[in-house]
Amino acid sequence: MLRTILLLMASAMFVLAEENLFEPLPTIIKSDTEKVALGRLLFHDPILSKDSSISCATCHPLINYGVDGLEKSFGVNGAIGKRNTPTVWNARYNFSQFWDGRAKDLKEQALVPITTSFEMNETLDGVVKKLSNDKNYTKYFQRVYDDGVTAANIADAIAAFEMTLVTPDSKFDLFLKGDKSALTPQEQEGLSLFKSKGCVACHNGINIGGTLYQKIGVFGDIPSGSDDLGRYHITKKAFDKQYFKVPSLRNVEKTAPYFHDGSAATLREAVETMVDVQLGRMLEEKEIEKIVLFLKTLTGKVHE
């Protein structure tokens, strides 16, 4: 029954025009320059961690498309995270943040790593105190915020910076804007397969994902056999067991390893697994190759 529903969803989406199914990323993002500059400083400053050893950029190096390439990231004192680190690029377009959606937006998300024991392992009071004792930060915060250094303002500044992290002008964006020569015939065949085989049922919209929760392993377990219950840890509802936020596929070529547990080392492996356990399908080798070729057209431009 679930397979039938997913395939019907995919079929319905297939008949829509590309401009309704997908949307190109904007090339210009409006922002508060001063606030963004402060947020950029905070994002790259290890002062936010208890022992000043790691920053947001440690796990989310921007030049590396916002990921560290590890199955699970390291925090203070070598603590190991519980899930794969998602990219911060284009995170503004996700309908919630984190794999389990425990933060509704980037402001709410910004403070969580600071206070998580296996990440920065600091307290909000501790961070506010350290920043308040720094003359440069004190002046900066007072210039941007009437009430100076507060936890809420720290979150607001970091979120303002992260809102500017958009990777426009991928080959697919150019294609969506009308340049049909931006994709090769094989890449266009990959797009058609991406839609007709059902991938698009979950991966659509401006972020090509990030718009809903879905159970991982609809037709079988992923090869790692992960027992992570996902969103259930947040809602405590039995229905939410093994449900996770569907990730964006933008820049997916650059953000290995894949899945919430980082268990898929290559993009091809990830596609093969998803086709099997999410769609319950068997595709020919050439079809897999063409879908991978299409996914590589989703790589956009990054900036520091």
mmCIF file of N, CA, C and O in Angstrom, residues 194-254:
data_model
loop_
_atom_site.group_PDB
_atom_site.id
_atom_site.type_symbol
_atom_site.label_atom_id
_atom_site.label_comp_id
_atom_site.label_asym_id
_atom_site.label_seq_id
_atom_site.Cartn_x
_atom_site.Cartn_y
_atom_site.Cartn_z
ATOM 1 N N PHE A 194 14.680 10.296 -12.327
ATOM 2 C CA PHE A 194 14.526 10.789 -10.968
ATOM 3 C C PHE A 194 13.052 11.052 -10.663
ATOM 4 O O PHE A 194 12.570 10.783 -9.557
ATOM 5 N N LYS A 195 12.339 11.545 -11.671
ATOM 6 C CA LYS A 195 10.912 11.817 -11.504
ATOM 7 C C LYS A 195 10.067 10.557 -11.675
ATOM 8 O O LYS A 195 9.222 10.237 -10.828
ATOM 9 N N SER A 196 10.305 9.827 -12.749
ATOM 10 C CA SER A 196 9.421 8.705 -13.066
ATOM 11 C C SER A 196 9.575 7.522 -12.107
ATOM 12 O O SER A 196 8.618 6.776 -11.883
ATOM 13 N N LYS A 197 10.753 7.368 -11.521
ATOM 14 C CA LYS A 197 10.971 6.244 -10.611
ATOM 15 C C LYS A 197 10.516 6.544 -9.183
ATOM 16 O O LYS A 197 10.475 5.654 -8.347
ATOM 17 N N GLY A 198 10.189 7.805 -8.894
ATOM 18 C CA GLY A 198 9.604 8.132 -7.602
ATOM 19 C C GLY A 198 10.468 8.908 -6.644
ATOM 20 O O GLY A 198 10.007 9.287 -5.566
ATOM 21 N N CYS A 199 11.734 9.186 -7.000
ATOM 22 C CA CYS A 199 12.616 9.947 -6.103
ATOM 23 C C CYS A 199 12.006 11.307 -5.765
ATOM 24 O O CYS A 199 12.147 11.819 -4.653
ATOM 25 N N VAL A 200 11.316 11.866 -6.743
ATOM 26 C CA VAL A 200 10.772 13.212 -6.620
ATOM 27 C C VAL A 200 9.625 13.300 -5.615
ATOM 28 O O VAL A 200 9.252 14.399 -5.183
ATOM 29 N N ALA A 201 9.079 12.164 -5.208
ATOM 30 C CA ALA A 201 8.000 12.200 -4.223
ATOM 31 C C ALA A 201 8.462 12.834 -2.919
ATOM 32 O O ALA A 201 7.684 13.476 -2.216
ATOM 33 N N CYS A 202 9.735 12.653 -2.593
ATOM 34 C CA CYS A 202 10.287 13.236 -1.364
ATOM 35 C C CYS A 202 11.265 14.372 -1.645
ATOM 36 O O CYS A 202 11.425 15.278 -0.817
ATOM 37 N N HIS A 203 11.939 14.306 -2.782
ATOM 38 C CA HIS A 203 12.966 15.296 -3.100
ATOM 39 C C HIS A 203 12.447 16.252 -4.170
ATOM 40 O O HIS A 203 12.584 16.004 -5.372
ATOM 41 N N ASN A 204 11.833 17.342 -3.722
ATOM 42 C CA ASN A 204 11.276 18.334 -4.629
ATOM 43 C C ASN A 204 11.410 19.707 -3.999
ATOM 44 O O ASN A 204 12.004 19.862 -2.933
ATOM 45 N N GLY A 205 10.862 20.721 -4.633
ATOM 46 C CA GLY A 205 10.914 22.080 -4.090
ATOM 47 C C GLY A 205 12.233 22.770 -4.350
ATOM 48 O O GLY A 205 13.115 22.241 -5.037
ATOM 49 N N ILE A 206 12.400 23.933 -3.777
ATOM 50 C CA ILE A 206 13.601 24.735 -4.031
ATOM 51 C C ILE A 206 14.863 24.050 -3.531
ATOM 52 O O ILE A 206 15.935 24.211 -4.105
ATOM 53 N N ASN A 207 14.747 23.254 -2.448
ATOM 54 C CA ASN A 207 15.929 22.595 -1.891
ATOM 55 C C ASN A 207 16.046 21.140 -2.332
ATOM 56 O O ASN A 207 16.937 20.425 -1.890
ATOM 57 N N ILE A 208 15.127 20.716 -3.185
ATOM 58 C CA ILE A 208 15.118 19.338 -3.676
ATOM 59 C C ILE A 208 15.197 18.395 -2.475
ATOM 60 O O ILE A 208 16.019 17.486 -2.395
ATOM 61 N N GLY A 209 14.322 18.635 -1.531
ATOM 62 C CA GLY A 209 14.281 17.913 -0.264
ATOM 63 C C GLY A 209 14.095 18.904 0.873
ATOM 64 O O GLY A 209 13.886 20.098 0.653
ATOM 65 N N GLY A 210 14.142 18.398 2.101
ATOM 66 C CA GLY A 210 14.031 19.273 3.260
ATOM 67 C C GLY A 210 12.633 19.786 3.526
ATOM 68 O O GLY A 210 12.467 20.775 4.234
ATOM 69 N N THR A 211 11.614 19.099 2.963
ATOM 70 C CA THR A 211 10.247 19.615 3.098
ATOM 71 C C THR A 211 9.313 18.694 3.874
ATOM 72 O O THR A 211 8.152 19.016 4.067
ATOM 73 N N LEU A 212 9.801 17.514 4.298
ATOM 74 C CA LEU A 212 8.940 16.576 5.020
ATOM 75 C C LEU A 212 9.789 15.557 5.758
ATOM 76 O O LEU A 212 11.005 15.452 5.558
ATOM 77 N N TYR A 213 9.134 14.803 6.638
ATOM 78 C CA TYR A 213 9.767 13.674 7.309
ATOM 79 C C TYR A 213 9.364 12.400 6.575
ATOM 80 O O TYR A 213 8.259 12.291 6.056
ATOM 81 N N GLN A 214 10.274 11.432 6.557
ATOM 82 C CA GLN A 214 9.963 10.160 5.920
ATOM 83 C C GLN A 214 10.662 9.031 6.666
ATOM 84 O O GLN A 214 11.758 9.223 7.208
ATOM 85 N N LYS A 215 10.026 7.908 6.697
ATOM 86 C CA LYS A 215 10.633 6.730 7.320
ATOM 87 C C LYS A 215 11.774 6.237 6.450
ATOM 88 O O LYS A 215 11.626 6.087 5.236
ATOM 89 N N ILE A 216 12.931 5.990 7.051
ATOM 90 C CA ILE A 216 14.038 5.436 6.287
ATOM 91 C C ILE A 216 13.932 3.918 6.345
ATOM 92 O O ILE A 216 13.844 3.313 7.407
ATOM 93 N N GLY A 217 13.864 3.319 5.161
ATOM 94 C CA GLY A 217 13.689 1.882 5.102
ATOM 95 C C GLY A 217 12.236 1.482 4.985
ATOM 96 O O GLY A 217 11.736 0.681 5.772
ATOM 97 N N VAL A 218 11.536 2.030 4.014
ATOM 98 C CA VAL A 218 10.121 1.707 3.815
ATOM 99 C C VAL A 218 9.954 0.248 3.412
ATOM 100 O O VAL A 218 9.042 -0.443 3.870
ATOM 101 N N PHE A 219 10.865 -0.249 2.550
ATOM 102 C CA PHE A 219 10.758 -1.614 2.044
ATOM 103 C C PHE A 219 11.887 -2.520 2.538
ATOM 104 O O PHE A 219 12.098 -3.605 2.012
ATOM 105 N N GLY A 220 12.612 -2.080 3.552
ATOM 106 C CA GLY A 220 13.708 -2.874 4.096
ATOM 107 C C GLY A 220 14.687 -1.969 4.810
ATOM 108 O O GLY A 220 14.666 -0.744 4.641
ATOM 109 N N ASP A 221 15.546 -2.537 5.612
ATOM 110 C CA ASP A 221 16.514 -1.755 6.377
ATOM 111 C C ASP A 221 17.660 -1.289 5.482
ATOM 112 O O ASP A 221 18.028 -1.970 4.521
ATOM 113 N N ILE A 222 18.233 -0.139 5.818
ATOM 114 C CA ILE A 222 19.441 0.283 5.125
ATOM 115 C C ILE A 222 20.562 -0.673 5.522
ATOM 116 O O ILE A 222 20.505 -1.302 6.592
ATOM 117 N N PRO A 223 21.583 -0.835 4.674
ATOM 118 C CA PRO A 223 22.625 -1.836 4.934
ATOM 119 C C PRO A 223 23.286 -1.746 6.305
ATOM 120 O O PRO A 223 23.712 -2.766 6.851
ATOM 121 N N SER A 224 23.382 -0.548 6.872
ATOM 122 C CA SER A 224 24.047 -0.405 8.172
ATOM 123 C C SER A 224 23.233 -1.021 9.311
ATOM 124 O O SER A 224 23.749 -1.283 10.398
ATOM 125 N N GLY A 225 21.930 -1.237 9.064
ATOM 126 C CA GLY A 225 21.082 -1.785 10.117
ATOM 127 C C GLY A 225 20.887 -0.830 11.278
ATOM 128 O O GLY A 225 20.644 -1.254 12.414
ATOM 129 N N SER A 226 20.964 0.473 11.028
ATOM 130 C CA SER A 226 20.840 1.479 12.084
ATOM 131 C C SER A 226 19.572 1.293 12.907
ATOM 132 O O SER A 226 18.496 1.049 12.362
ATOM 133 N N ASP A 227 19.725 1.384 14.234
ATOM 134 C CA ASP A 227 18.561 1.282 15.124
ATOM 135 C C ASP A 227 18.139 2.646 15.672
ATOM 136 O O ASP A 227 17.384 2.730 16.640
ATOM 137 N N ASP A 228 18.632 3.705 15.040
ATOM 138 C CA ASP A 228 18.273 5.069 15.434
ATOM 139 C C ASP A 228 16.782 5.275 15.167
ATOM 140 O O ASP A 228 16.314 5.099 14.037
ATOM 141 N N LEU A 229 16.031 5.661 16.176
ATOM 142 C CA LEU A 229 14.581 5.832 16.039
ATOM 143 C C LEU A 229 14.187 7.213 15.540
ATOM 144 O O LEU A 229 13.005 7.518 15.399
ATOM 145 N N GLY A 230 15.164 8.065 15.275
ATOM 146 C CA GLY A 230 14.895 9.340 14.631
ATOM 147 C C GLY A 230 13.939 10.248 15.368
ATOM 148 O O GLY A 230 14.101 10.539 16.545
ATOM 149 N N ARG A 231 12.911 10.673 14.670
ATOM 150 C CA ARG A 231 11.995 11.677 15.208
ATOM 151 C C ARG A 231 11.235 11.174 16.439
ATOM 152 O O ARG A 231 10.744 11.977 17.235
ATOM 153 N N TYR A 232 11.157 9.892 16.628
ATOM 154 C CA TYR A 232 10.496 9.331 17.813
ATOM 155 C C TYR A 232 11.109 9.868 19.103
ATOM 156 O O TYR A 232 10.404 10.074 20.097
ATOM 157 N N HIS A 233 12.416 10.132 19.087
ATOM 158 C CA HIS A 233 13.082 10.660 20.277
ATOM 159 C C HIS A 233 12.540 12.040 20.662
ATOM 160 O O HIS A 233 12.647 12.459 21.812
ATOM 161 N N ILE A 234 11.955 12.726 19.688
ATOM 162 C CA ILE A 234 11.407 14.066 19.938
ATOM 163 C C ILE A 234 9.933 13.991 20.290
ATOM 164 O O ILE A 234 9.480 14.600 21.258
ATOM 165 N N THR A 235 9.173 13.227 19.528
ATOM 166 C CA THR A 235 7.713 13.221 19.698
ATOM 167 C C THR A 235 7.201 12.131 20.634
ATOM 168 O O THR A 235 6.105 12.252 21.179
ATOM 169 N N LYS A 236 7.984 11.050 20.782
ATOM 170 C CA LYS A 236 7.577 9.869 21.573
ATOM 171 C C LYS A 236 6.328 9.188 20.988
ATOM 172 O O LYS A 236 5.632 8.453 21.677
ATOM 173 N N LYS A 237 6.062 9.437 19.719
ATOM 174 C CA LYS A 237 4.931 8.797 19.043
ATOM 175 C C LYS A 237 5.451 7.595 18.261
ATOM 176 O O LYS A 237 6.407 7.713 17.484
ATOM 177 N N ALA A 238 4.800 6.452 18.441
ATOM 178 C CA ALA A 238 5.252 5.225 17.793
ATOM 179 C C ALA A 238 5.346 5.378 16.275
ATOM 180 O O ALA A 238 6.239 4.821 15.636
ATOM 181 N N PHE A 239 4.440 6.166 15.698
ATOM 182 C CA PHE A 239 4.424 6.357 14.251
ATOM 183 C C PHE A 239 5.731 6.967 13.754
ATOM 184 O O PHE A 239 6.145 6.743 12.613
ATOM 185 N N ASP A 240 6.394 7.747 14.600
ATOM 186 C CA ASP A 240 7.581 8.483 14.182
ATOM 187 C C ASP A 240 8.875 7.689 14.290
ATOM 188 O O ASP A 240 9.954 8.230 14.040
ATOM 189 N N LYS A 241 8.794 6.419 14.655
ATOM 190 C CA LYS A 241 10.011 5.618 14.759
ATOM 191 C C LYS A 241 10.689 5.483 13.399
ATOM 192 O O LYS A 241 10.059 5.131 12.406
ATOM 193 N N GLN A 242 11.984 5.814 13.378
ATOM 194 C CA GLN A 242 12.827 5.767 12.182
ATOM 195 C C GLN A 242 12.418 6.776 11.111
ATOM 196 O O GLN A 242 12.776 6.631 9.945
ATOM 197 N N TYR A 243 11.686 7.796 11.523
ATOM 198 C CA TYR A 243 11.385 8.901 10.617
ATOM 199 C C TYR A 243 12.451 9.977 10.771
ATOM 200 O O TYR A 243 12.837 10.327 11.891
ATOM 201 N N PHE A 244 12.904 10.511 9.647
ATOM 202 C CA PHE A 244 13.904 11.567 9.629
ATOM 203 C C PHE A 244 13.491 12.634 8.620
ATOM 204 O O PHE A 244 12.694 12.364 7.712
ATOM 205 N N LYS A 245 14.040 13.816 8.772
ATOM 206 C CA LYS A 245 13.819 14.848 7.771
ATOM 207 C C LYS A 245 14.488 14.408 6.475
ATOM 208 O O LYS A 245 15.648 13.980 6.482
ATOM 209 N N VAL A 246 13.775 14.509 5.383
ATOM 210 C CA VAL A 246 14.359 14.193 4.078
ATOM 211 C C VAL A 246 15.411 15.258 3.761
ATOM 212 O O VAL A 246 15.104 16.448 3.747
ATOM 213 N N PRO A 247 16.652 14.863 3.532
ATOM 214 C CA PRO A 247 17.699 15.865 3.299
ATOM 215 C C PRO A 247 17.585 16.527 1.935
ATOM 216 O O PRO A 247 17.043 15.953 0.988
ATOM 217 N N SER A 248 18.112 17.723 1.848
ATOM 218 C CA SER A 248 18.245 18.387 0.558
ATOM 219 C C SER A 248 19.269 17.629 -0.274
ATOM 220 O O SER A 248 20.250 17.099 0.245
ATOM 221 N N LEU A 249 19.067 17.600 -1.580
ATOM 222 C CA LEU A 249 20.032 16.964 -2.469
ATOM 223 C C LEU A 249 20.934 17.987 -3.164
ATOM 224 O O LEU A 249 21.771 17.617 -3.987
ATOM 225 N N ARG A 250 20.772 19.240 -2.822
ATOM 226 C CA ARG A 250 21.665 20.248 -3.401
ATOM 227 C C ARG A 250 23.101 19.999 -2.929
ATOM 228 O O ARG A 250 23.341 19.726 -1.750
ATOM 229 N N ASN A 251 24.023 20.038 -3.881
ATOM 230 C CA ASN A 251 25.452 19.800 -3.618
ATOM 231 C C ASN A 251 25.724 18.390 -3.106
ATOM 232 O O ASN A 251 26.767 18.130 -2.507
ATOM 233 N N VAL A 252 24.794 17.473 -3.332
ATOM 234 C CA VAL A 252 24.918 16.124 -2.766
ATOM 235 C C VAL A 252 26.191 15.415 -3.234
ATOM 236 O O VAL A 252 26.752 14.581 -2.515
ATOM 237 N N GLU A 253 26.667 15.770 -4.402
ATOM 238 C CA GLU A 253 27.909 15.185 -4.906
ATOM 239 C C GLU A 253 29.076 15.465 -3.956
ATOM 240 O O GLU A 253 30.025 14.683 -3.865
ATOM 241 N N LYS A 254 28.988 16.595 -3.217
ATOM 242 C CA LYS A 254 30.099 17.068 -2.396
ATOM 243 C C LYS A 254 29.939 16.765 -0.907
ATOM 244 O O LYS A 254 30.809 17.146 -0.110
#
